[in-house]
Structure formats: structure tokens, C-alpha cells
mmCIF file of N, CA and C in Angstrom:
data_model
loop_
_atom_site.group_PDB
_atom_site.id
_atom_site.type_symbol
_atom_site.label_atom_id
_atom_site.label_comp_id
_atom_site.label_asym_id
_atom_site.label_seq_id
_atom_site.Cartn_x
_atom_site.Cartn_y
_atom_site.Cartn_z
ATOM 1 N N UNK A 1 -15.232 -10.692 39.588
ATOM 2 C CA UNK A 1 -16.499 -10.767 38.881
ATOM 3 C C UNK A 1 -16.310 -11.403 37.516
ATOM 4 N N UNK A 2 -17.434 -12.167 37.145
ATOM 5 C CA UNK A 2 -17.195 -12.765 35.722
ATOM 6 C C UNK A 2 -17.283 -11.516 34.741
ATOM 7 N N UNK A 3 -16.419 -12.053 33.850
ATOM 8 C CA UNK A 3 -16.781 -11.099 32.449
ATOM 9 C C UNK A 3 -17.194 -11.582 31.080
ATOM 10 N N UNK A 4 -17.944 -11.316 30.285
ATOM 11 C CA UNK A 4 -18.018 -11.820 29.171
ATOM 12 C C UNK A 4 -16.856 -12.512 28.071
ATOM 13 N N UNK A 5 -17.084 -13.226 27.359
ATOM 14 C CA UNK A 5 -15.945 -13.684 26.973
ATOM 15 C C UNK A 5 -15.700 -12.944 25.286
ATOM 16 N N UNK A 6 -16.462 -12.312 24.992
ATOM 17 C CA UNK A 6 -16.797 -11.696 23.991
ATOM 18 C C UNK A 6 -17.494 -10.742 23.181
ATOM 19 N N UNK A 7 -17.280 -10.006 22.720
ATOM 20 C CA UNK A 7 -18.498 -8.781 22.665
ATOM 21 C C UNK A 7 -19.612 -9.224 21.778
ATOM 22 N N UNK A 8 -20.593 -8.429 22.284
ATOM 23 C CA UNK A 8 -22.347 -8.386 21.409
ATOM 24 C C UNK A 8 -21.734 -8.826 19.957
ATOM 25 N N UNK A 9 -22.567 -9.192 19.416
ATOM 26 C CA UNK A 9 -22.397 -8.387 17.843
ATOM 27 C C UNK A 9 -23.358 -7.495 18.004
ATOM 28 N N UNK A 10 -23.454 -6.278 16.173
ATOM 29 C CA UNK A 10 -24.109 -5.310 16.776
ATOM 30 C C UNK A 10 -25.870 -5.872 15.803
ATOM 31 N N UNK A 11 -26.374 -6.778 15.035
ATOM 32 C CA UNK A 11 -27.310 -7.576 15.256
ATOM 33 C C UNK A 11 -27.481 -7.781 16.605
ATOM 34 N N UNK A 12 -27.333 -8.417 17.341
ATOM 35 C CA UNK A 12 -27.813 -9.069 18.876
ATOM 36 C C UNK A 12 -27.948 -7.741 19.379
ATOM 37 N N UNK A 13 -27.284 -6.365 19.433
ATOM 38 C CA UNK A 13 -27.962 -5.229 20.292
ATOM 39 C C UNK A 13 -29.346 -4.905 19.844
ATOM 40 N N UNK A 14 -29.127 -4.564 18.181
ATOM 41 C CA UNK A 14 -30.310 -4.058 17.463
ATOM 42 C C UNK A 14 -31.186 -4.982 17.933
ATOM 43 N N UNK A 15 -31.231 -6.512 18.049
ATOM 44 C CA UNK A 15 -32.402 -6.890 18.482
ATOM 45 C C UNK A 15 -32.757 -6.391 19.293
ATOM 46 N N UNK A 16 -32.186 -6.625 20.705
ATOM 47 C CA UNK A 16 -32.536 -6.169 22.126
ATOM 48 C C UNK A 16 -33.343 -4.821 22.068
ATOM 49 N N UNK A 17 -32.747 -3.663 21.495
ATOM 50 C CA UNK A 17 -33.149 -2.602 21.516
ATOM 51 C C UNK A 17 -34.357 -2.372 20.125
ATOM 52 N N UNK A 18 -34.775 -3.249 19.963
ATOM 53 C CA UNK A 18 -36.049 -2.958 18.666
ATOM 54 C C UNK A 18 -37.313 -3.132 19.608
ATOM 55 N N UNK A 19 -37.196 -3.495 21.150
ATOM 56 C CA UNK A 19 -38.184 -3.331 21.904
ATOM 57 C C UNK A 19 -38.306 -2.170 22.472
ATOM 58 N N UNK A 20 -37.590 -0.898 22.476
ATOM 59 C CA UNK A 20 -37.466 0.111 23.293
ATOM 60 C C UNK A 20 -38.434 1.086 21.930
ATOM 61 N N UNK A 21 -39.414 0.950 22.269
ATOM 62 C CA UNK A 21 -40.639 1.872 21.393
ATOM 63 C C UNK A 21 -41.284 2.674 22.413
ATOM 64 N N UNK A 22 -41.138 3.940 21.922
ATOM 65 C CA UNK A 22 -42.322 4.719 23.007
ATOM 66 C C UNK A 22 -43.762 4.526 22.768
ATOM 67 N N UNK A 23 -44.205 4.596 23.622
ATOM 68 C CA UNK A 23 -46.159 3.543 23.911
ATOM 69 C C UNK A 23 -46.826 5.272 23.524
ATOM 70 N N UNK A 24 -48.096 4.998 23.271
ATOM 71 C CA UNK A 24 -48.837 6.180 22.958
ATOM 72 C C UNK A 24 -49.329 6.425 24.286
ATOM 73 N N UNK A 25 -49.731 7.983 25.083
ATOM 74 C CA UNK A 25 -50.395 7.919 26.010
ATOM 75 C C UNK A 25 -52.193 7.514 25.990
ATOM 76 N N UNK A 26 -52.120 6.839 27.058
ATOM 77 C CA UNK A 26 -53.681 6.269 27.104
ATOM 78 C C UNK A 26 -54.616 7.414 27.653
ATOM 79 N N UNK A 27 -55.677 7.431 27.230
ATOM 80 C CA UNK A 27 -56.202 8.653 27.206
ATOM 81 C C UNK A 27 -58.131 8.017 27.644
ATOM 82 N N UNK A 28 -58.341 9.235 28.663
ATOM 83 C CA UNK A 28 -58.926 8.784 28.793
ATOM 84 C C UNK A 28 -61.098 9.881 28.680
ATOM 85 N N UNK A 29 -61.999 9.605 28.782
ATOM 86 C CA UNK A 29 -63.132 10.596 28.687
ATOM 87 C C UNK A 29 -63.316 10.915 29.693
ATOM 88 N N UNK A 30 -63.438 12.429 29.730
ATOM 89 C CA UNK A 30 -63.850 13.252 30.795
ATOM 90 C C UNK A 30 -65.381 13.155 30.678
ATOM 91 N N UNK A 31 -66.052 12.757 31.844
ATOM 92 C CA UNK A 31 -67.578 12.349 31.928
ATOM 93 C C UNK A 31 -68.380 13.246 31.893
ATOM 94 N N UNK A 32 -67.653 14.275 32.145
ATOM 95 C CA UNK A 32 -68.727 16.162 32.289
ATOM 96 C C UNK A 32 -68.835 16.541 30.723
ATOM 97 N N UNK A 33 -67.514 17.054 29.885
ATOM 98 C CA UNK A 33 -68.053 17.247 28.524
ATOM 99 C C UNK A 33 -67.386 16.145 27.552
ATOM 100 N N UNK A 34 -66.931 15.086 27.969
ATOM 101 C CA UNK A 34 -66.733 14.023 26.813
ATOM 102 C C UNK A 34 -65.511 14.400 26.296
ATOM 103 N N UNK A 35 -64.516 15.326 26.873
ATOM 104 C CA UNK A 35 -62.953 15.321 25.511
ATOM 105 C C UNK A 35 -61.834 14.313 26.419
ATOM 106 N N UNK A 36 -60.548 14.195 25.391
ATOM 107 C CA UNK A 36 -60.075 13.261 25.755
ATOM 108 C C UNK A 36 -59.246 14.231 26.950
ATOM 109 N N UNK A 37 -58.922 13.577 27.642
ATOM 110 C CA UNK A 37 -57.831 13.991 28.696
ATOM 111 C C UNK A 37 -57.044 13.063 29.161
ATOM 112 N N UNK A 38 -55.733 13.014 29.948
ATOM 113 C CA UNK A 38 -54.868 12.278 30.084
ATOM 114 C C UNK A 38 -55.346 11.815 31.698
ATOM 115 N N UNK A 39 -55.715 10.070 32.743
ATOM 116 C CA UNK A 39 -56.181 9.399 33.328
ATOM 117 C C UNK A 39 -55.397 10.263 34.325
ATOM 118 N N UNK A 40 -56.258 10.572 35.228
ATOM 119 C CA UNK A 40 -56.218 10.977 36.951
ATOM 120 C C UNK A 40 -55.713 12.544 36.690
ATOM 121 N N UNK A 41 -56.232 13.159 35.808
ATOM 122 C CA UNK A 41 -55.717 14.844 36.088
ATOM 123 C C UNK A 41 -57.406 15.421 35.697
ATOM 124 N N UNK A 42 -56.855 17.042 36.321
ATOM 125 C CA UNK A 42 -58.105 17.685 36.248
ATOM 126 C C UNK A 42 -58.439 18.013 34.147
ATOM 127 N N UNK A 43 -59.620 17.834 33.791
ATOM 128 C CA UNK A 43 -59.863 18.405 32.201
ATOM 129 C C UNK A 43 -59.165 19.542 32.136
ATOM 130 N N UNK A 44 -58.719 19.801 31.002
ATOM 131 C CA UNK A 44 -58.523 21.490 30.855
ATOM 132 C C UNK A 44 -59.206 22.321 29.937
ATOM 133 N N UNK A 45 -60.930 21.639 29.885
ATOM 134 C CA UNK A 45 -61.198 21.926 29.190
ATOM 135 C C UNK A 45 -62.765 22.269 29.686
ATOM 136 N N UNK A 46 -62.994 21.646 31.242
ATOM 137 C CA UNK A 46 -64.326 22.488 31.591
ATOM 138 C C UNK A 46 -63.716 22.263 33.674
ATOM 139 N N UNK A 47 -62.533 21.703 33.704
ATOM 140 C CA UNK A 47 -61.823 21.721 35.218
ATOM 141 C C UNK A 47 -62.553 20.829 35.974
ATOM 142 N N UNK A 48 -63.175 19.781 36.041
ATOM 143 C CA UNK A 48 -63.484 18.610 36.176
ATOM 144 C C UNK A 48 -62.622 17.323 36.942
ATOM 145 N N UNK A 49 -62.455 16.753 37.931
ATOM 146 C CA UNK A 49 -62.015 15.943 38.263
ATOM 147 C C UNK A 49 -63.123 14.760 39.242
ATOM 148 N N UNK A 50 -63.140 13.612 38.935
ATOM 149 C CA UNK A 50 -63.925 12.769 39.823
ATOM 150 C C UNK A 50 -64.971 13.124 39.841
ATOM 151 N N UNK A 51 -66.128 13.951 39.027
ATOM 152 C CA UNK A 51 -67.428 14.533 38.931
ATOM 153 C C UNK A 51 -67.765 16.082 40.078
ATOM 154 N N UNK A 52 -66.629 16.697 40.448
ATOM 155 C CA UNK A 52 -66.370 17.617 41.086
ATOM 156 C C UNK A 52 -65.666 18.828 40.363
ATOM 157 N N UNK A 53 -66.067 20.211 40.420
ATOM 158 C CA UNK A 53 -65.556 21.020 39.468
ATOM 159 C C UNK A 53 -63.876 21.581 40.713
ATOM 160 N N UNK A 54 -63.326 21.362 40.089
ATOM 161 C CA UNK A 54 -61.975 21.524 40.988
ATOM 162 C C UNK A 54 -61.163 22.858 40.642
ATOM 163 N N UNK A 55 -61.543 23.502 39.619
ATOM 164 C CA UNK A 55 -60.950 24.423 38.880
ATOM 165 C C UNK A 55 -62.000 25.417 38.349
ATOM 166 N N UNK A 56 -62.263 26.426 38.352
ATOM 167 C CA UNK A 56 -63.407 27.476 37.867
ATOM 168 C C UNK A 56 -62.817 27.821 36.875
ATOM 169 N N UNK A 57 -63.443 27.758 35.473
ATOM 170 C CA UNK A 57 -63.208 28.443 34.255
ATOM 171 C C UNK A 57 -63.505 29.964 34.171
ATOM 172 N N UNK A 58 -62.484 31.025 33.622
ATOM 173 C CA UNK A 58 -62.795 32.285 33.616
ATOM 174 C C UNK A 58 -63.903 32.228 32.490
ATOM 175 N N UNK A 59 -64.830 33.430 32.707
ATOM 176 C CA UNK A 59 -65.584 33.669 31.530
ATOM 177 C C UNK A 59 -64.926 34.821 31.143
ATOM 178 N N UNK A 60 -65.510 34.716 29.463
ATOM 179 C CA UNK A 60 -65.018 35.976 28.636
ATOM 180 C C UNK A 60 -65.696 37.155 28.187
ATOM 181 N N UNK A 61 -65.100 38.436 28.355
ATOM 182 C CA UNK A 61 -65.978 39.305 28.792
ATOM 183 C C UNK A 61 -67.406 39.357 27.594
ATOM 184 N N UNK A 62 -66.494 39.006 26.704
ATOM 185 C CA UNK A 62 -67.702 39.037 25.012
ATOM 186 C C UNK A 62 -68.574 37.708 25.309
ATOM 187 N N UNK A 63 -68.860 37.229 25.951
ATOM 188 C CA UNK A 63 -69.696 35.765 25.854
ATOM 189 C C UNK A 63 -70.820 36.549 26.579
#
């Protein structure tokens, strides 16, 4: 197998690796009460998925 004939310098890594940034998650509106939630999971905030309640929220006994 070929091998390099010489090592990186460590400029030429730092470049390479000044692309490795973590991305923000994309986020997306839940259409039932409007908060953000993360794309293709149920809300956790009224249990909502695809305009279908998929999850029943407990009520609290004081409400």
C-alpha cells in the first residue's frame, strides 16, 4: 500500500478539522399548541403527533 511521504503539519489538520462544528438541532412547530419540538416525535407538551393525540396527558388533581 502507498504511504505518505510525510506528515500533516499541524496547520493543515487544524484546517481540516475547523469544519467539524456541531449544527444546532432543527426544530420544529407542533400544530396543536404551537411549542417548539424536535421533527417526527410525539410534543411533550400536549402528546400530539401528525394531528392525532398519541399520548394522554395526566390531569392534576388541583386543576
Amino acid at each position: 500500500m502507498a504511504q505518505p511521504k510525510r506528515r500533516w503539519s499541524k496547520a493543515r489538520t487544524h484546517l481540516k478539522r475547523s469544519t467539524w462544528k456541531k449544527e444546532k438541532p432543527n426544530l420544529a412547530i407542533c400544530p396543536n399548541c404551537h411549542e417548539s419540538i424536535m421533527p417526527h416525535r410525539v410534543c411533550s407538551n400536549c402528546g400530539y403527533y401528525n394531528g392525532k393525540q398519541i399520548v394522554a396527558k395526566k390531569q392534576n388533581e388541583n386543576d
